[in-house]
Structures are given as C-alpha cells and as structure tokens.
Coordinates of C-alpha atoms and ligand atoms in Angstrom, one line a residue:
X1 CA 0.0 0.0 0.0
X2 CA 1.5 3.4 -1.0
X3 CA 2.3 5.8 1.7
X4 CA 0.2 9.0 1.5
X5 CA 2.2 12.2 2.0
X6 CA 0.1 15.1 3.2
X7 CA 1.1 18.0 1.0
X8 CA 1.5 20.5 3.8
X9 CA 4.0 18.2 5.4
X10 CA 5.8 17.8 2.1
X11 CA 8.8 18.5 4.3
X12 CA 8.3 15.0 5.6
X13 CA 9.1 13.5 2.2
X14 CA 12.7 14.7 2.5
X15 CA 12.7 14.9 6.4
X16 CA 13.2 18.7 6.1
X17 CA 11.5 19.3 9.4
X18 CA 14.4 17.6 11.2
X19 CA 16.2 20.9 10.6
X20 CA 13.8 22.9 12.7
X21 CA 14.1 23.4 16.4
X22 CA 11.1 23.0 18.8
X23 CA 10.9 26.8 19.0
X24 CA 10.9 27.2 15.2
X25 CA 8.2 24.5 14.8
X26 CA 6.1 26.3 17.5
X27 CA 6.4 29.6 15.7
X28 CA 5.4 28.0 12.4
X29 CA 2.4 26.4 14.1
X30 CA 1.3 29.8 15.6
X31 CA 1.4 31.4 12.1
X32 CA -0.3 28.5 10.4
X33 CA -3.1 28.7 13.0
X34 CA -3.9 32.3 12.5
X35 CA -3.6 31.7 8.7
X36 CA -6.1 28.8 8.8
X37 CA -8.5 30.3 11.3
X38 CA -8.6 34.0 10.7
X39 CA -7.0 34.9 7.4
X40 CA -7.7 32.1 4.9
X41 CA -11.5 32.1 5.4
X42 CA -11.6 35.8 4.4
X43 CA -8.8 36.2 1.8
X44 CA -10.8 35.5 -1.3
X45 CA -13.3 38.2 -0.5
X46 CA -10.7 40.8 0.5
X47 CA -8.9 40.0 -2.8
X48 CA -12.1 40.4 -4.9
X49 CA -12.9 43.6 -3.1
X50 CA -9.3 44.9 -3.7
X51 CA -9.0 45.6 0.0
X52 CA -7.4 44.5 3.2
X53 CA -8.3 45.4 6.8
X54 CA -4.6 46.1 7.3
X55 CA -4.9 47.9 10.7
X56 CA -6.8 45.0 12.2
X57 CA -4.5 42.4 10.8
X58 CA -1.4 44.4 11.9
X59 CA -2.7 44.4 15.5
X60 CA -3.4 40.7 15.4
X61 CA 0.1 39.9 13.9
X62 CA 1.7 42.3 16.3
X63 CA 0.0 40.6 19.3
X64 CA 1.7 37.4 18.2
X65 CA 5.1 39.0 18.0
X66 CA 5.3 38.7 14.2
X67 CA 6.1 42.3 13.2
X68 CA 9.8 43.1 13.1
X69 CA 10.2 39.7 14.7
X70 CA 13.9 39.3 13.6
X71 CA 14.9 42.6 15.2
X72 CA 16.3 42.9 18.7
X73 CA 14.9 45.2 21.4
X74 CA 12.3 47.9 21.3
X75 CA 9.5 45.4 21.8
X76 CA 10.7 43.1 18.9
X77 CA 10.8 39.4 19.4
X78 CA 14.5 39.0 18.3
X79 CA 14.0 35.6 16.6
X80 CA 16.5 33.9 14.3
X81 CA 16.3 34.3 10.5
X82 CA 14.8 30.9 9.9
X83 CA 11.8 31.6 12.3
X84 CA 11.2 34.9 10.4
X85 CA 11.4 33.0 7.1
X86 CA 8.9 30.4 8.3
X87 CA 6.5 33.1 9.3
X88 CA 6.7 34.7 5.9
X89 CA 6.2 31.2 4.3
X90 CA 3.0 30.5 6.2
X91 CA 1.6 34.0 5.6
X92 CA 2.3 33.9 1.9
X93 CA 0.7 30.4 1.8
X94 CA -2.5 32.4 2.5
X95 CA -1.7 35.4 0.3
X96 CA 1.4 37.4 -0.9
X97 CA -0.4 40.5 0.3
X98 CA -0.2 39.4 3.9
X99 CA 3.5 38.6 3.7
X100 CA 4.0 41.9 2.0
X101 CA 2.3 43.7 4.9
X102 CA 4.7 42.0 7.2
X103 CA 7.8 42.5 5.0
X104 CA 7.2 46.2 4.5
X105 CA 6.5 46.7 8.2
X106 CA 9.3 44.6 9.6
X107 CA 12.0 44.3 7.0
X108 CA 11.7 47.7 5.3
X109 CA 10.2 50.3 7.6
X110 CA 11.2 48.9 11.0
X111 CA 14.6 47.7 9.8
X112 CA 15.4 51.2 8.4
X113 CA 14.6 52.8 11.7
X114 CA 16.4 50.0 13.7
X115 CA 19.5 50.2 11.6
X116 CA 19.7 53.9 10.7
X117 CA 17.5 55.7 13.1
X118 CA 18.3 57.9 16.1
X119 CA 17.6 56.6 19.6
X120 CA 14.6 58.9 19.8
X121 CA 13.2 57.6 16.5
X122 CA 13.7 54.0 17.6
X123 CA 11.9 54.6 20.9
X124 CA 9.1 56.6 19.3
X125 CA 8.3 54.2 16.5
X126 CA 9.6 50.6 17.0
X127 CA 7.5 49.5 20.0
X128 CA 4.3 50.8 18.4
X129 CA 5.2 49.2 15.1
X130 CA 6.1 45.9 16.7
X131 CA 2.7 45.8 18.4
X132 CA 0.9 46.8 15.2
X133 CA -0.4 50.0 16.7
X134 CA 1.5 51.9 14.1
X135 CA 2.0 50.9 10.4
X136 CA 5.0 51.8 8.3
X137 CA 5.6 52.2 4.6
X138 CA 8.8 52.5 2.5
X139 CA 9.1 54.9 -0.4
X140 CA 12.0 54.2 -2.7
X141 CA 10.5 53.6 -6.1
X142 CA 9.4 56.5 -8.3
X143 CA 7.3 56.4 -11.5
X144 CA 10.5 56.9 -13.7
X145 CA 12.9 55.1 -11.4
X146 CA 12.0 51.6 -10.4
X147 CA 14.9 49.2 -11.1
X148 CA 17.3 52.2 -11.0
X149 CA 16.6 54.0 -7.7
X150 CA 19.9 55.8 -7.9
X151 CA 18.2 58.2 -10.4
X152 CA 15.5 59.3 -8.0
X153 CA 14.2 62.8 -8.4
X154 CA 12.5 63.4 -5.1
X155 CA 14.6 66.1 -3.6
X156 CA 15.2 67.1 0.0
X157 CA 16.5 70.7 0.4
X158 CA 18.0 71.9 3.6
X159 CA 16.3 75.1 4.9
X160 CA 17.9 76.2 8.2
X161 CA 17.2 73.4 10.7
X162 CA 14.4 71.9 8.5
X163 CA 14.3 70.0 5.2
X164 CA 11.8 70.7 2.5
X165 CA 10.9 67.7 0.3
X166 CA 9.3 67.8 -3.2
X167 CA 8.6 64.8 -5.4
X168 CA 6.7 61.6 -5.5
X169 CA 6.9 57.8 -4.9
X170 CA 5.1 55.1 -6.8
X171 CA 3.8 51.7 -5.9
X172 CA 4.2 52.1 -2.1
X173 CA 2.7 49.2 -0.1
X174 CA 0.7 50.2 3.0
X175 CA 1.0 53.9 1.7
X176 CA -2.6 54.8 2.5
X177 CA -2.8 53.2 5.9
X178 CA 0.7 54.0 7.2
X179 CA 1.3 56.2 10.2
X180 CA 5.0 56.6 9.3
X181 CA 6.7 56.7 6.0
X182 CA 10.4 56.0 5.3
X183 CA 11.2 58.3 2.4
X184 CA 14.3 58.2 0.4
X185 CA 15.3 61.4 -1.4
X186 CA 18.2 63.0 -3.2
X187 CA 19.8 66.0 -1.5
X188 CA 22.8 68.2 -2.0
X189 CA 24.7 65.9 0.3
X190 CA 23.7 62.6 -1.5
X191 CA 20.8 60.2 -0.9
X192 CA 19.2 60.5 2.5
X193 CA 16.4 58.7 4.3
X194 CA 13.6 60.3 6.4
X195 CA 11.2 58.9 8.9
X196 CA 8.1 61.0 8.5
X197 CA 4.7 60.8 10.3
X198 CA 2.2 60.6 7.4
X199 CA 0.0 63.3 8.9
X200 CA 2.7 65.8 8.1
X201 CA 1.3 68.6 5.9
X202 CA 2.4 68.4 2.3
X203 CA 2.3 64.6 2.2
X204 CA -0.6 63.0 0.2
X205 CA -1.2 59.3 -0.3
X206 CA -3.5 58.1 -3.1
X207 CA -4.6 54.4 -3.5
X208 CA -3.7 52.8 -6.8
X209 CA -6.8 51.0 -8.1
X210 CA -7.5 48.5 -10.8
X211 CA -4.6 46.1 -9.9
X212 CA -5.1 42.6 -11.2
X213 CA -2.4 41.2 -8.9
X214 CA -1.7 41.6 -5.2
X215 CA -5.3 42.9 -4.7
X216 CA -5.3 42.1 -1.0
X217 CA -2.6 44.8 -0.4
X218 CA -2.9 48.5 -0.3
X219 CA -0.6 50.2 -2.8
X220 CA -0.3 53.9 -3.1
X221 CA 1.3 56.9 -4.8
X222 CA 2.9 59.3 -2.4
X223 CA 3.2 63.0 -3.3
X224 CA 5.4 65.5 -1.4
X225 CA 4.5 69.1 -2.1
X226 CA 6.8 71.4 -0.2
X227 CA 6.7 69.0 2.8
X228 CA 8.7 70.7 5.6
X229 CA 10.2 68.5 8.2
X230 CA 12.7 69.0 11.0
X231 CA 16.2 67.5 10.8
X232 CA 15.1 65.2 13.7
X233 CA 13.1 63.2 11.1
X234 CA 16.3 62.4 9.1
X235 CA 17.7 58.9 9.6
X236 CA 21.2 59.8 10.8
X237 CA 22.8 56.5 9.9
X238 CA 21.6 56.5 6.3
X239 CA 24.2 58.3 4.1
X240 CA 23.9 56.7 0.6
X241 CA 21.9 54.4 -1.6
X242 CA 23.5 51.5 0.3
X243 CA 21.1 52.2 3.2
X244 CA 17.8 51.5 1.3
X245 CA 19.5 48.6 -0.6
X246 CA 20.4 47.0 2.8
X247 CA 16.7 47.2 3.7
X248 CA 15.8 45.5 0.5
X249 CA 18.1 42.7 1.2
X250 CA 16.2 42.0 4.4
X251 CA 12.8 42.0 2.7
X252 CA 14.1 39.9 -0.2
X253 CA 15.1 37.3 2.3
X254 CA 11.5 37.0 3.5
X255 CA 10.3 36.7 0.0
X256 CA 12.6 33.7 -0.6
X257 CA 10.6 31.8 2.0
X258 CA 7.2 33.4 1.2
X259 CA 7.3 32.3 -2.4
X260 CA 7.6 28.7 -1.2
X261 CA 4.3 29.2 0.8
X262 CA 2.4 30.4 -2.3
X263 CA 3.8 27.4 -4.2
X264 CA 2.9 24.9 -1.4
X265 CA -0.7 26.2 -1.1
X266 CA -1.1 25.9 -4.9
X267 CA 0.3 22.4 -4.8
X268 CA -1.8 21.4 -1.9
X269 CA -4.9 22.5 -3.7
X270 CA -4.0 20.7 -6.9
X271 CA -3.3 17.4 -5.0
X272 CA -6.7 17.5 -3.3
X273 CA -8.5 18.2 -6.5
X274 CA -6.6 15.6 -8.5
X275 CA -7.7 12.9 -6.0
X276 CA -11.4 13.6 -6.3
X277 CA -11.7 14.7 -9.9
X278 CA -12.8 11.8 -12.1
X279 CA -12.2 11.7 -15.8
X280 CA -12.2 8.6 -18.0
X281 CA -13.6 6.8 -15.0
X282 CA -10.7 7.3 -12.6
X283 CA -9.2 10.1 -10.5
X284 CA -6.9 12.3 -12.6
X285 CA -4.2 11.8 -9.8
X286 CA -3.9 8.3 -11.3
X287 CA -2.6 9.4 -14.7
X288 CA 1.1 9.5 -15.3
X289 CA 1.0 13.0 -16.8
X290 CA -0.6 14.4 -13.6
X291 CA 1.9 12.5 -11.5
X292 CA 4.8 14.0 -13.6
X293 CA 3.4 17.5 -12.7
X294 CA 3.1 16.5 -9.1
X295 CA 6.7 15.1 -8.9
X296 CA 8.0 18.2 -10.6
X297 CA 6.1 20.5 -8.2
X298 CA 7.1 18.6 -5.1
X299 CA 10.8 18.7 -6.2
X300 CA 10.6 22.4 -6.9
X301 CA 9.1 23.1 -3.4
X302 CA 11.7 20.9 -1.7
X303 CA 14.7 22.4 -3.5
X304 CA 13.4 25.9 -2.9
X305 CA 13.0 25.2 0.8
X306 CA 16.5 23.8 1.0
X307 CA 17.9 26.9 -0.6
X308 CA 15.9 29.0 1.8
X309 CA 17.1 27.1 4.8
X310 CA 20.7 27.4 3.6
X311 CA 20.3 31.2 3.2
X312 CA 18.8 31.4 6.7
X313 CA 21.9 29.7 8.1
X314 CA 24.2 32.2 6.2
X315 CA 22.1 35.1 7.5
X316 CA 22.3 33.9 11.1
X317 CA 26.0 33.5 10.8
X318 CA 26.2 37.1 9.6
X319 CA 27.9 36.1 6.3
X320 CA 25.1 36.5 3.7
X321 CA 26.0 38.4 0.5
X322 CA 23.5 40.3 -1.7
X323 CA 24.1 38.0 -4.7
X324 CA 23.2 35.0 -2.6
X325 CA 19.9 36.7 -1.7
X326 CA 19.4 37.5 -5.4
X327 CA 19.9 33.9 -6.3
X328 CA 17.3 32.9 -3.7
X329 CA 14.7 35.3 -4.9
X330 CA 15.5 34.6 -8.6
X331 CA 15.1 30.8 -8.1
X332 CA 12.3 30.6 -5.6
X333 CA 9.9 33.1 -7.2
X334 CA 10.4 31.7 -10.7
X335 CA 9.9 28.2 -9.4
X336 CA 6.8 29.2 -7.4
X337 CA 5.3 30.8 -10.5
X338 CA 5.9 27.7 -12.5
X339 CA 4.4 25.5 -9.8
X340 CA 1.3 27.8 -9.6
X341 CA 0.8 27.6 -13.3
X342 CA 1.2 23.8 -13.3
X343 CA -1.1 23.4 -10.3
X344 CA -3.7 25.6 -12.1
X345 CA -3.6 23.3 -15.1
X346 CA -4.5 20.3 -12.9
X347 CA -7.7 22.0 -11.9
X348 CA -8.7 22.6 -15.6
X349 CA -11.5 25.2 -15.8
X350 CA -12.1 25.2 -12.1
X351 CA -8.6 26.6 -11.7
X352 CA -9.5 30.0 -13.0
X353 CA -12.1 30.7 -10.3
X354 CA -11.6 32.3 -6.9
X355 CA -13.1 29.2 -5.3
X356 CA -9.6 27.9 -5.3
X357 CA -6.5 29.9 -4.3
X358 CA -4.2 29.0 -7.2
X359 CA -5.0 31.6 -9.7
X360 CA -4.8 34.3 -7.0
X361 CA -1.3 33.0 -6.0
X362 CA -0.3 32.9 -9.7
X363 CA -1.4 36.5 -10.2
X364 CA 0.3 37.6 -7.0
X365 CA 3.5 35.9 -8.0
X366 CA 3.7 38.0 -11.1
X367 CA 4.1 41.0 -8.8
X368 CA 6.5 39.2 -6.6
X369 CA 8.6 38.5 -9.7
X370 CA 8.8 42.2 -10.3
X371 CA 9.0 43.9 -6.9
X372 CA 12.0 43.9 -4.6
X373 CA 14.2 43.8 -7.7
X374 CA 12.8 42.4 -10.9
X375 CA 13.7 38.9 -12.0
X376 CA 16.1 40.4 -14.6
X377 CA 17.8 42.7 -12.0
X378 CA 18.5 39.6 -9.9
X379 CA 19.9 37.8 -12.9
X380 CA 22.2 40.7 -13.5
X381 CA 23.3 40.8 -9.8
X382 CA 24.2 37.1 -10.1
X383 CA 26.0 37.7 -13.4
X384 CA 27.9 40.5 -12.0
X385 CA 29.1 38.4 -9.0
X386 CA 30.2 35.6 -11.3
X387 CA 31.9 37.6 -14.1
X388 CA 32.9 40.8 -12.3
X389 CA 31.3 42.7 -15.2
X390 CA 28.4 45.1 -14.4
X391 CA 25.7 44.9 -17.0
X392 CA 23.0 47.2 -15.5
X393 CA 24.3 50.2 -17.4
Ligands
LIG401 P1 25.4 50.0 -6.6 O1 26.5 51.0 -6.9 O2 25.6 48.6 -7.0 O3 25.3 50.0 -5.0 C1 25.2 51.1 -4.2 C2 25.7 50.7 -2.8 O4 24.8 49.8 -2.2 C3 25.5 48.5 -2.0 N1 24.5 47.4 -2.4 C4 23.9 46.7 -1.6 N2 23.9 46.6 -0.2 C5 23.1 45.7 0.3 N3 22.3 44.9 -0.4 C6 22.2 44.9 -1.7 N4 21.4 44.1 -2.3 C7 23.0 45.8 -2.4 N5 23.2 46.2 -3.7 C8 24.1 47.1 -3.7 C9 26.7 48.6 -2.9 O5 27.7 47.7 -2.3 C10 27.1 50.0 -2.8 O6 27.7 50.3 -1.5 P2 28.8 51.4 -1.4 O7 29.2 51.3 0.1 O8 29.9 51.0 -2.3 O9 28.2 52.7 -1.8 O10 24.0 50.6 -7.0 P3 23.4 50.7 -8.4 O11 22.8 52.1 -8.5 O12 24.3 50.3 -9.5 O13 22.2 49.7 -8.3 C11 22.4 48.3 -8.2 C12 21.0 47.6 -8.3 C13 20.4 47.7 -9.7 C14 21.2 46.1 -8.0 C15 20.0 48.2 -7.3 O14 19.7 49.5 -7.7 C16 18.7 47.4 -7.2 O15 18.7 46.5 -6.4 N6 17.6 47.8 -8.0 C17 16.3 47.2 -7.8 C18 15.4 48.2 -7.0 C19 14.5 47.5 -6.1 O16 14.6 46.3 -5.8 N7 13.5 48.2 -5.6 C20 12.6 47.6 -4.6 C21 11.8 48.7 -4.0 S1 10.9 48.2 -2.5 C22 9.8 47.1 -2.9 O17 9.7 46.7 -4.0 C23 8.9 46.6 -1.9 S2 7.7 45.5 -2.5 C24 6.8 45.1 -1.1 C25 7.3 43.9 -0.4 O18 8.5 43.9 -0.1 O19 6.5 43.0 -0.1
LIG402 P1 11.2 49.0 -14.5 O1 12.4 49.2 -13.7 O2 10.8 50.1 -15.5 O3 11.4 47.7 -15.4 C1 10.7 47.3 -16.5 C2 11.4 46.1 -17.2 O4 12.7 46.5 -17.6 C3 11.5 44.9 -16.2 O5 11.4 43.7 -16.9 C4 13.0 45.1 -15.8 O6 13.6 43.9 -15.3 C5 13.6 45.6 -17.1 N1 14.9 46.3 -16.8 C6 15.1 47.4 -16.1 N2 16.4 47.7 -16.1 C7 17.0 46.8 -16.8 C8 18.4 46.5 -17.1 N3 19.4 47.3 -16.7 N4 18.7 45.4 -17.8 C9 17.7 44.6 -18.3 N5 16.4 44.8 -18.0 C10 16.1 45.9 -17.3 N6 8.5 50.1 -4.3 C11 8.8 50.7 -3.1 O7 9.7 51.5 -3.0 N7 8.1 50.4 -2.0 C12 7.0 49.6 -2.0 O8 6.4 49.3 -0.9 C13 6.7 48.9 -3.2 N8 5.6 48.1 -3.2 C14 5.2 47.6 -4.4 C15 4.0 46.9 -4.5 C16 3.5 46.5 -5.8 C17 2.2 45.8 -5.9 C18 4.3 46.7 -7.0 C19 3.8 46.2 -8.3 C20 5.5 47.3 -6.9 C21 6.0 47.8 -5.6 N9 7.1 48.6 -5.5 C22 7.5 49.2 -4.3 C23 7.9 48.9 -6.7 C24 8.8 47.8 -7.3 O9 9.9 47.7 -6.5 C25 9.1 48.2 -8.7 O10 7.9 48.0 -9.5 C26 10.2 47.4 -9.3 O11 11.4 47.7 -8.6 C27 10.4 47.5 -10.8 O12 10.4 48.8 -11.2 P2 9.4 49.3 -12.4 O13 8.0 48.8 -12.1 O14 9.6 50.8 -12.5 O15 9.9 48.6 -13.6

C-alpha cells in the first residue's frame, strides 16, 4: 500500500522538518493557526474587493510578535532568521499581500529605523510598530525610477534646521494606511532617508486602483509638495543608496521563503483536486501526466525550501551576501510561479475561479517576480558576481 504524503507536510518526504528546532516548529504552528482560522477564510473576499483590513491584521500579527520579529529590542521578538522565514512562508501560503504587509512593516520600515534611526526615532516608532499599533511604509520607487533607484528625483533641500521635500513615490505598499513613511530622497549631500509621520502637511497618499495582482494589499502613490520636516526626522545613519539597498536585502530574504508558501498552497490545492476529480472513470491523480506534474512541483518546493534554509543559516552567521539573496529570490519566485501555473492546469477550468487559491497565487507571484528587484535585475546581480562585469548600465 503506497504511503500517503500530506502535501502541507511535504517537508516530511525529505525529512526537512528535522532541521527545525522546537521553537521554530512552534512559531510555524502559531502562524499556520492564525492563517487557517482568521486569514484564509476571508482572503478571497478581500482579494475580490481589492481591499485589506490592514490595521486590524497588523494588530493581530503584532500581538503574536510577528512584526519586526527578527529585530532585537524595542518590543521586537528577536528571533533567528529561519523563524522569520517560516512566518513569511506561512503568511504567503495564505496570500502574498499578507506577507507583503509584514515584509514592509518589519524588514523595510522597522529595519530602516532600527539600523539607521536615532535613539529617539527608535523609541518613538519601533515598539508601536512591533505591536501593530503603528503601520509603516517604505518609499523608494518612483514612476520613472523603479529598477534604478539611484536616479530618484524626489529632492530634500535643507532650509535652516528643516528640510523641504518635493517629489513623489510610486507603488508604495501600505501607503494609504501608514502612520509613518520612510522616504528616500536625493539631496545636495547625497541620498538621505527620512522617517516622516504621514499626517505631516504636504504629504498626500492616493490608493492605486485596478490592480489585477496583489489585490489584498494597499498600494499607493505618495506625493510630497513642499513637505517641511525637522532634521530630527532624518535617519542619521543613512548616508547613501547603500542604506535602502540594505533594507531591500532584508525584505528579499523573507520573499525567498514566502514564495515557497504560495507554491505549497497551490500544490496542496491541486493534489486535493486531483484525487477527487474523475475523468475517463478514474481520479486524474492516477494518470502519469498528472503525476509528472506532481513530482516536478514537489521537487521544486523541496529544492526551494533547501535553498531558503541554507540562506537562513548564512544570514544567522552574519555572512550572507547580496548576490546570494538575489539567487534565492530569482530561483524561488520563478519556481513558485511555474508551480502555480502547473497546479492551475491540474484544476482545468475550475482553476481559473476564486473558489480555489491557485489563480490568486499565480497573479500575485507576477508582482513578486517584479517587486523587490525584478527577475532580470537579480539575474544581473548574479551575473555581476560571477563575471565581475556590471551589465546594469
Ligand atoms: P550600486 O552602486 O551597485 O550599490 C550602491 C551601494 O549599495 C550596495 N549594495 C547593496 N547593499 C546591500 N544589499 C544589496 N542588495 C546591495 N546592492 C548594492 C553597494 O555595495 C554600494 O555600496 P557602497 O558602500 O559601495 O556605496 O548601486 P546601483 O545604482 O548600480 O544599483 C544596483 C541595483 C540595480 C542592484 C539596485 O539599484 C537594485 O537593487 N535595484 C532594484 C530596486 C528594487 O529592488 N526596488 C525595490 C523597492 S521596495 C519594494 O519593491 C517593496 S515591495 C513590497 C514587499 O517587499 O513586499
Ligand atoms: P522597470 O524598472 O521600469 O522595469 C521594466 C522592465 O525592464 C523589467 O522587466 C526590468 O527587469 C527591465 N529592466 C530594467 N532595467 C534593466 C536593465 N538594466 N537590464 C535589463 N532589464 C532591465 N517600491 C517601493 O519603493 N516600496 C514599496 O512598498 C513597493 N511596493 C510595491 C507593490 C507592488 C504591488 C508593486 C507592483 C511594486 C511595488 N514597488 C514598491 C515597486 C517595485 O519595486 C518596482 O515595481 C520594481 O522595482 C520595478 O520597477 P518598475 O516597475 O519601474 O519597472
């Protein structure tokens, strides 16, 4: 009698869970639980409505210690990298938009303050952000400067002890719901970062509508029109483009795990369907072509997870390099997208409806392939590391 492997415990097939400590397994369980009980039942309707009760969800995730969980002090849980990755995986198994909420909050906005902020900024924002009482966003991309943030036009001009900022940012996750915005701007002194309460006069956030991907995520355009802020809002430790790129490295790490979650959920859904869907008098799971897809998907999920675990080890040892993170995102997001497409094909026509999560994951993964450095940019980072030649310009 063939052994039945439960898809969610696909880890069991290659004994991957033996790598996890009791604490890591417990954290995974907590996130799975909230995913299954409170998030998954609502996600299809949030997605269809193009909305997300971000504040409510942030408070819930904050109460479980999941916001900025890999940071130390200031109310943050201070977990290891693998625990953070597992949380991202379980959240993205529900929807990429939920992992995005957590990535932007913890790895972009909170990390920027934690790494580059003054003591006052850290004390003012981090505990509130860890609890989910305050939400953050991260404004790097501009309409004309996506892959190439070094060309940003948003400009911060010193005026006595203040700064006056003019310009705009595009595609900013959490932008309309944020209490604090991390804004990157050009200045006469080079690129600088600012930690700005969103109620500051001169800052306007507008929701971007009509997205066909990542619909359960609030994406905004931010406009700064003569926004005057004190020097106390400047992140004193951020003195070049390196600062925002370091934040991106943190968030990309979470995506490497998150993508596996979207793939696993698609896979799980396809397996269930294939066992009950009868064509030509037997379940489609019994046909070799379906099993070829299943074997390919299972192998893709397993190799992606192994890569993610290895990167978590490197991160915890403090030895991770940007090109290693690029390879992780490049591989795991592409693999997840292929898995979602293949899983969708197993459901036939039913796979295009919102009754099943697969098409939603597939549509989301198209955004994940593009944000946090496009697939092509990560190829170029890998190529640069191997050849020593820079091909971006
Ligand atoms: P370049 O001259 O290569 O680098 C400038 C300085 O930064 C350092 N650096 C990095 N540091 C840490 N991590 C990385 N990944 C780094 N990449 C570069 C570099 O060593 C240098 O330091 P220093 O001390 O010598 O000054 O910069 P470049 O202008 O040539 O650009 C390189 C490139 C193309 C790789 C970079 O611009 C890039 O990554 N572009 C993609 C932009 C991007 O990913 N944007 C994402 C916006 S945020 C977002 O999408 C959020 S989505 C929501 C969610 O996360 O869920
Ligand atoms: P472009 O940079 O114009 O790229 C278009 C195409 O050209 C891509 O295929 C790209 O790979 C290719 N290309 C560009 N340069 C090269 C090159 N040198 N060689 C070869 N090919 C190249 N940004 C933030 O700052 N904060 C956020 O919170 C945030 N959230 C987002 C949420 C969503 C839903 C989306 C869609 C985006 C978000 N972004 C955010 C922006 C995201 O990071 C950018 O979309 C991404 O960096 C790509 O920029 P772009 O869209 O301008 O594409």
